Structure formats: structure tokens, C-alpha cells
Short mmCIF file of C-alpha atoms in Angstrom, two decimals:
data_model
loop_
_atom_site.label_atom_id
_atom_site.label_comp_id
_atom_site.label_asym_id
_atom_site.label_seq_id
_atom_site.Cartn_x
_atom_site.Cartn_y
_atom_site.Cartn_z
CA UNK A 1 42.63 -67.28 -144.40
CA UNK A 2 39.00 -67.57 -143.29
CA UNK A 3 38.42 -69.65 -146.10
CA UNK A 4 41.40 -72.19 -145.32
CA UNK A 5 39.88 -72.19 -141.35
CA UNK A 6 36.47 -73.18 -142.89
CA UNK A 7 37.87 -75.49 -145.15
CA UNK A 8 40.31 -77.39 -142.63
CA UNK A 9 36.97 -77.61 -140.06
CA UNK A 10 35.10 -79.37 -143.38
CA UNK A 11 37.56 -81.83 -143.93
CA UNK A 12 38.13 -82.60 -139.99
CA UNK A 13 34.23 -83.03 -139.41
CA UNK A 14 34.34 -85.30 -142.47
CA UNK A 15 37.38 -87.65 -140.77
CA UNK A 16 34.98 -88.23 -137.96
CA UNK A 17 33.45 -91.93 -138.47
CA UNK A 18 33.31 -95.36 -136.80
CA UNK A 19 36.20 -97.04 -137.39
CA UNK A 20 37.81 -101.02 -135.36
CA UNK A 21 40.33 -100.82 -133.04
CA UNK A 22 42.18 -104.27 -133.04
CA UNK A 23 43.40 -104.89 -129.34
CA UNK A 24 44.89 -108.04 -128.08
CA UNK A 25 43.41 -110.19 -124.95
CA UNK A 26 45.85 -110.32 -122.25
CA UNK A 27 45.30 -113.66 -121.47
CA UNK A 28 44.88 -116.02 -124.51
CA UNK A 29 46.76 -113.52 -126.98
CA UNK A 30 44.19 -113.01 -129.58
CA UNK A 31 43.08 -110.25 -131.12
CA UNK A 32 40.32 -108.28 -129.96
CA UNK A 33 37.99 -106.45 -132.28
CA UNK A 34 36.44 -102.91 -131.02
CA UNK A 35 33.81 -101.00 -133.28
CA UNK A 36 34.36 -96.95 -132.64
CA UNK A 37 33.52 -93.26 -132.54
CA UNK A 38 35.30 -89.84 -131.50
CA UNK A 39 33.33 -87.07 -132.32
CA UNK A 40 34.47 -83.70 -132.29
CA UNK A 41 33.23 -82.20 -129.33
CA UNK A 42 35.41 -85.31 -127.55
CA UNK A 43 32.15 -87.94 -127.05
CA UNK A 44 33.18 -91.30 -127.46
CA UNK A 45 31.15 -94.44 -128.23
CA UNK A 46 33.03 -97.74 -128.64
CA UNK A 47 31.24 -101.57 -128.74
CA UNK A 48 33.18 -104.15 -127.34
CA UNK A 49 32.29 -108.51 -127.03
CA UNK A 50 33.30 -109.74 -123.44
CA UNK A 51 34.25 -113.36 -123.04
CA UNK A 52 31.60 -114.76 -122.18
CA UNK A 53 30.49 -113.36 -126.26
CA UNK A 54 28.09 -110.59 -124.74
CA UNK A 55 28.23 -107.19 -126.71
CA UNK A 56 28.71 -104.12 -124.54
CA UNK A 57 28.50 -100.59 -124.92
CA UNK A 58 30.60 -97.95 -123.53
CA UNK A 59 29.53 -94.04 -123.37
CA UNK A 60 32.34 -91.28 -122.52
CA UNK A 61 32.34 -87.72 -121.95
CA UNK A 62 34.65 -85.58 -123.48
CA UNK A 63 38.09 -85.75 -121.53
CA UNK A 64 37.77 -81.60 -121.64
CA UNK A 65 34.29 -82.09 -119.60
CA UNK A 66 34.68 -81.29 -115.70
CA UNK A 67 31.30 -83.19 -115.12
CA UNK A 68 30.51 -86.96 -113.75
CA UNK A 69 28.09 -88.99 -114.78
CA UNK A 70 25.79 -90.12 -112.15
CA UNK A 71 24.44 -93.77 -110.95
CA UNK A 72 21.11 -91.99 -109.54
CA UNK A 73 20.18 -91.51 -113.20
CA UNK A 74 21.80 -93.64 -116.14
CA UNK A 75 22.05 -92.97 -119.61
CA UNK A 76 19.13 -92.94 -122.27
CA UNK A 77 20.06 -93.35 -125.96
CA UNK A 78 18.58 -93.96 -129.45
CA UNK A 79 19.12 -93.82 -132.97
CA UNK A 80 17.21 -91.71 -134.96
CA UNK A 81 13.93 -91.91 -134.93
CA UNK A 82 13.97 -95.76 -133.11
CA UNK A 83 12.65 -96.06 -129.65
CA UNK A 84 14.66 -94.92 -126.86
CA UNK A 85 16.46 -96.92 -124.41
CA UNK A 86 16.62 -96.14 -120.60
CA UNK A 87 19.51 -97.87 -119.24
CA UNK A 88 17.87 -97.27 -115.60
CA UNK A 89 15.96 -99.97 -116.43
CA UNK A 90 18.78 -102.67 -116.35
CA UNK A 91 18.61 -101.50 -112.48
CA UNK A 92 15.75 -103.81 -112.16
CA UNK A 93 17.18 -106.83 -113.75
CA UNK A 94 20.08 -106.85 -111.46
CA UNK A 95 19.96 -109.64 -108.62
CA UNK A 96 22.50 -108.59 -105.90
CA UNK A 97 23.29 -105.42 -104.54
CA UNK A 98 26.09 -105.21 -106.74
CA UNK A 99 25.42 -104.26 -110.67
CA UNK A 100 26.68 -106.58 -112.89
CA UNK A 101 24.90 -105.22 -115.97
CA UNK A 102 26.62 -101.62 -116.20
CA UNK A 103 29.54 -99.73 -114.79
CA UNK A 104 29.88 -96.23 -114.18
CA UNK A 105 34.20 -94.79 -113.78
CA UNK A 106 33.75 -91.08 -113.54
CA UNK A 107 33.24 -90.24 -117.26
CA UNK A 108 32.76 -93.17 -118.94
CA UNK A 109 29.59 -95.91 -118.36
CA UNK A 110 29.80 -99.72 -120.01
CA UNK A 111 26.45 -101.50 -120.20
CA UNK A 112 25.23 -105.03 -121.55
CA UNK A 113 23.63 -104.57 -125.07
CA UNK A 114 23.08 -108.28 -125.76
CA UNK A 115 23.86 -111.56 -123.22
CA UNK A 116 24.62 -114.24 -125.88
CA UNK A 117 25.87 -112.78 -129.24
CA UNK A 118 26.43 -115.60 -131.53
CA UNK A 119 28.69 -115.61 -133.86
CA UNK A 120 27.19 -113.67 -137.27
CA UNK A 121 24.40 -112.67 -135.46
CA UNK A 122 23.30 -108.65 -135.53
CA UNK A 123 21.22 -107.78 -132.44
CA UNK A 124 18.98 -105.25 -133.26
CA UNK A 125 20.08 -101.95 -131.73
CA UNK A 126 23.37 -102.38 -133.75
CA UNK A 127 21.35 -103.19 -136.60
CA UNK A 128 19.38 -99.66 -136.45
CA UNK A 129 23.12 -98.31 -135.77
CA UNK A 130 24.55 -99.66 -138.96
CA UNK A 131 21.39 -98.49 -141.37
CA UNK A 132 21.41 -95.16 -139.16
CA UNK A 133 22.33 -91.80 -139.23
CA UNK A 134 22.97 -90.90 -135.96
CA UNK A 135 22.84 -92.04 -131.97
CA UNK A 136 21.54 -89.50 -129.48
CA UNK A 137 22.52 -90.06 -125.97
CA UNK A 138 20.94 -88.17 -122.74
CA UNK A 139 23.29 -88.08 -119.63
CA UNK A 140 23.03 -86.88 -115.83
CA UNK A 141 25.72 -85.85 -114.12
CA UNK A 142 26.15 -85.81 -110.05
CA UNK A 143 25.74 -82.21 -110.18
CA UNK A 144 21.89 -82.64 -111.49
CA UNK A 145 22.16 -82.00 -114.66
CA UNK A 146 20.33 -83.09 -117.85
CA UNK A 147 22.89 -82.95 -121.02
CA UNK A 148 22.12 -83.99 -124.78
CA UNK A 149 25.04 -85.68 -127.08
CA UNK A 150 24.80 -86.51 -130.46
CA UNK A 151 27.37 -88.54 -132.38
CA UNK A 152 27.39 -89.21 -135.98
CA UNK A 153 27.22 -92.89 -137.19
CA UNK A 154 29.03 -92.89 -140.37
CA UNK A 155 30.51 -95.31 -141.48
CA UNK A 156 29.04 -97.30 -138.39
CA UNK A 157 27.87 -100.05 -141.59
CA UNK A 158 30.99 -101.18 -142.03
CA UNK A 159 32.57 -100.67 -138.94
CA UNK A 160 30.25 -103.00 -136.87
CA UNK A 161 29.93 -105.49 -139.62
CA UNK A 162 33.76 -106.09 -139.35
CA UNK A 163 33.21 -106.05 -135.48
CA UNK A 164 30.16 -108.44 -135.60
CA UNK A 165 32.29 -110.29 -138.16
CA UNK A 166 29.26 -109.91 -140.81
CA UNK A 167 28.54 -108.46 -144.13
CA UNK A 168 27.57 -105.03 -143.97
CA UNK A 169 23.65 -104.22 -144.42
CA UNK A 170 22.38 -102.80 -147.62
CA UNK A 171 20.40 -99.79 -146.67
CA UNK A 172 18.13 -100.38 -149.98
CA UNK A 173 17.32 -104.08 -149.05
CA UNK A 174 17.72 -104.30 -145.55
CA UNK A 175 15.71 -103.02 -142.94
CA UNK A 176 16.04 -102.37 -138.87
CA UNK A 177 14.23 -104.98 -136.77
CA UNK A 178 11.86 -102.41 -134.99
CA UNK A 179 11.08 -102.23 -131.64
CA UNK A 180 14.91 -103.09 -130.42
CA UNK A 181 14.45 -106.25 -128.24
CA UNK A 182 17.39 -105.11 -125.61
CA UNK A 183 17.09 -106.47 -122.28
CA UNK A 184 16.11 -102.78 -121.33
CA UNK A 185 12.86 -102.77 -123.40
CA UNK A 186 12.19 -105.93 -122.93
CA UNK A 187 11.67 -104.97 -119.12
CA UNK A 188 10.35 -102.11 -119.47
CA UNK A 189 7.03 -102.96 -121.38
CA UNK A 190 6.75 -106.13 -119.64
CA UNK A 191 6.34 -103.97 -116.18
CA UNK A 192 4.44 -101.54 -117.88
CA UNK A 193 2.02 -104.56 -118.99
CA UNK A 194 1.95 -105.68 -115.08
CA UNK A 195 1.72 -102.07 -113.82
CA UNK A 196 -1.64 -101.78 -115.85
CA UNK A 197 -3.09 -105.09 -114.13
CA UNK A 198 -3.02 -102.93 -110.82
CA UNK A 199 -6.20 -101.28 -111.76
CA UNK A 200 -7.74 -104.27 -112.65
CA UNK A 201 -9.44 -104.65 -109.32
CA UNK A 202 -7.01 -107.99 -109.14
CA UNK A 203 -4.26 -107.47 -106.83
CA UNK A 204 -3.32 -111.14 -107.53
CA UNK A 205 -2.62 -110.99 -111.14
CA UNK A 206 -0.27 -107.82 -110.27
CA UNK A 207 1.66 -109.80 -107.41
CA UNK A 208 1.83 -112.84 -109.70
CA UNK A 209 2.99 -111.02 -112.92
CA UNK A 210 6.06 -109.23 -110.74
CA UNK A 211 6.62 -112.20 -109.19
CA UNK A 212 7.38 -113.50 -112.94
CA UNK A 213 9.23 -110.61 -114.15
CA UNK A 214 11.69 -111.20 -111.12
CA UNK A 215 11.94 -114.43 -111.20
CA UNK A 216 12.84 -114.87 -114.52
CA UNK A 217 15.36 -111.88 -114.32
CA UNK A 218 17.27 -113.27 -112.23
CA UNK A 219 17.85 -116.85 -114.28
CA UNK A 220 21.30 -117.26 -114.59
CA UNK A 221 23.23 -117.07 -118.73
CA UNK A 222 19.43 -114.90 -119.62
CA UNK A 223 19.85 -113.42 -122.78
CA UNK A 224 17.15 -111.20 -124.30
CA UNK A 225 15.75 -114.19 -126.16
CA UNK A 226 15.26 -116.35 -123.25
CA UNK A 227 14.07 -113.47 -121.52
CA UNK A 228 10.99 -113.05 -123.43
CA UNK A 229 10.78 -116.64 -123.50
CA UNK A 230 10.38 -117.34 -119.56
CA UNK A 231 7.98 -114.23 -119.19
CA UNK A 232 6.25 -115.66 -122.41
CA UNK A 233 6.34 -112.07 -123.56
CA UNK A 234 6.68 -110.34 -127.23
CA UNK A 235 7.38 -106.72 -126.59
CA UNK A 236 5.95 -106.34 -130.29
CA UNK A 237 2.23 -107.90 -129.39
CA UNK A 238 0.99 -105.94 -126.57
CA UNK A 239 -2.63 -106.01 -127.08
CA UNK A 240 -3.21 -107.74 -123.74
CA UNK A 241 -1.30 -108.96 -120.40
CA UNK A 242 0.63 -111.98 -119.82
CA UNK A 243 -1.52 -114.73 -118.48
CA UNK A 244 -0.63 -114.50 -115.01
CA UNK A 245 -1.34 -118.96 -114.42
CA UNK A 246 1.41 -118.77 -116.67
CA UNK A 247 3.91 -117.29 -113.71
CA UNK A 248 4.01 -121.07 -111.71
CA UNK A 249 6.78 -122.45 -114.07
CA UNK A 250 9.03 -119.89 -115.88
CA UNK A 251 11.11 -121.65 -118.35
CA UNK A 252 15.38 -121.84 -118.02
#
């Protein structure tokens, strides 16, 4: 009997992988393509493209959980060994009082993973997520507390390909795109790079560089891309600051 218990937990750990959900948009009647994950300690994970063709995330406690996630504190996740990403930091590229760039219902949080997804393109987070093994995820509820979830990514290849309608990745040829340019990075090192100019004996060059950083957050249609492009920023050179002359004329 033991033996058919540890057997039957075997085979139920091994059913849990990404899989597509097809749904159909209420409004034009097409089908709707969802990339997903149930583990067995009842996380769930799910990718979804809004209409305007951004890629969102959506994180959700298990239905068995009494707790609430908070807004004080948002979600951090990575996969494997990849840099993590703090979705606190979207906070700062909101505009209005309003967030726009994540939602938070009780157990479940959606946030923005990429603006402008074209068509066969593979933004770099899902990228690591389809050559990974695994996405952590670090949540706070209201009640203060500081929880780890892990949930597995198998499968996740060939799930998100046929989400992303792409070819899956070849683990032996292809590689992940490393550091993941999400909006969320992108911010964050670009404020890190204008937090250092504050002990540059230049209060100037500090003012100027945050006047950049909001300025060019809050450019309507950004996409991570474009981003980078209007702070003139790669998030993979950081040798030196941005120039602040540079800050007089972000680019659309």
C-alpha cells in the first residue's frame, strides 16, 4: 500500500507542467492562447497577450491559502540562477495615481512583462523560462509576511513557444539573453546609475538624470526597447552614467 501511495505521488508530481489554455475573446471571437502552470502545492503561473499585444504575467496563491498578497510590497521572481526581478519597481514607472502596470485581486497579481510583443518575437524573461528549470517567486502578504514559491517549468519550452507562436528553443544551441531587459530592470539600474551621481558633489547631474528617467517613463506606447532608447541607456554597459546634456531631448 505504501508503495502504491508513493508511486501515485510520483506519477502526479510528474503530470505537473506548463501546458496552453485556448480561451476565446469575448469581443471579436477569436481564440485566445494562454501559456500555464499548477503546481502541486496550488501556485499558479499563467502568461497571457492583452490587445494591445503586451505579454502579462499573472501570480496566484494557492486557493487553500488564507493569506493576501499585499500592494505595500509586490512580488519578486526569477528563474534559476538569472537576475531577479522586483516588481516594486514598475511602481515608479507608473504616471497617475492609478497603476496601470500591475493589478493586485486578493490572491492573484497580473503585471506587464513586455509593452510591444511582436509577433515571433521571445522577450527575454520568457526566453530564460523556456531554457529553464524553474521560477522562484517571493510574495508579501498584508499580514507582513515574507513567503518563498517555487514552481517547476517543465515543459515551459514548448508551452510558451506555442503561446509566443514560435519554435521552441534548443537548449544545446540556444542560449538566454542575460541580463533580462524587463521594464523592471531596466529602471532599476538606470536609478541606481543616477542614485550614484548624488555623491558626485553635482547635485545637477542627479536632478537632471531623474528628471530623464521620469520623463521618459511616462512616454506614452514605451516598450522596454524604447525605454532604453529615450534614457540612452544599456542596462548591460554600466561602466559609467548617462550623460546628463543628454536629458534636454528624450526621444518618442
Amino acid at each position: 500500500m505504501l508503495v502504491c501511495i508513493v508511486a501515485g505521488s510520483a506519477a502526479m508530481a510528474a503530470r505537473v507542467q506548463w501546458y496552453v489554455e485556448v480561451l476565446t475573446d469575448p469581443i471579436s471571437k477569436k481564440p485566445l492562447l494562454e501559456a500555464r502552470v499548477l503546481t502541486q502545492e496550488g501556485y499558479a503561473f499563467k502568461l497571457m497577450r492583452k490587445n494591445d499585444n503586451s505579454i502579462w504575467g499573472e501570480f496566484t496563491l494557492p486557493r487553500s491559502s488564507q493569506a493576501m498578497l499585499t500592494s505595500d510590497k509586490l512580488p519578486i521572481y526569477n528563474v534559476d540562477q538569472h537576475d531577479r526581478i522586483d516588481l516594486d519597481e514598475l511602481k515608479k514607472l507608473e504616471v497617475g495615481s492609478d497603476p496601470t502596470l500591475y493589478r493586485i485581486a486578493g490572491r492573484s497579481i497580473e503585471f506587464i512583462i513586455w509593452g510591444d510583443a511582436r509577433r515571433g518575437f521571445i522577450p527575454p524573461i520568457l526566453r530564460q523560462m523556456m531554457l529553464g528549470e524553474n521560477v522562484r517567486v517571493t510574495y508579501f502578504t498584508i499580514l507582513g509576511e515574507r513567503i518563498e514559491a517555487e514552481l517547476t517549468l517543465r515543459r515551459a519550452n514548448e508551452a510558451i513557444a506555442q503561446f509566443l507562436k514560435v519554435k521552441p528553443l534548443d537548449p544545446k544551441a540556444d542560449t538566454t539573453e542575460e541580463p533580462a531587459e524587463s521594464f523592471a530592470l531596466v529602471a532599476k539600474r538606470f536609478q541606481e546609475l543616477c542614485d550614484d551621481l548624488r555623491f558626485t558633489g553635482n547635485d545637477t547631474d542627479y536632478t537632471r538624470c531623474r528628471d530623464l528617467f521620469f520623463r521618459c517613463s511616462e512616454t506614452p506606447a514605451q516598450t522596454s526597447e524604447t525605454f532604453q532608447q529615450c534614457l540612452g541607456f544599456n542596462p548591460t554597459q554600466m561602466t559609467k552614467p548617462p550623460a546628463p546634456a543628454d536629458a534636454a531631448t528624450p526621444k518618442s
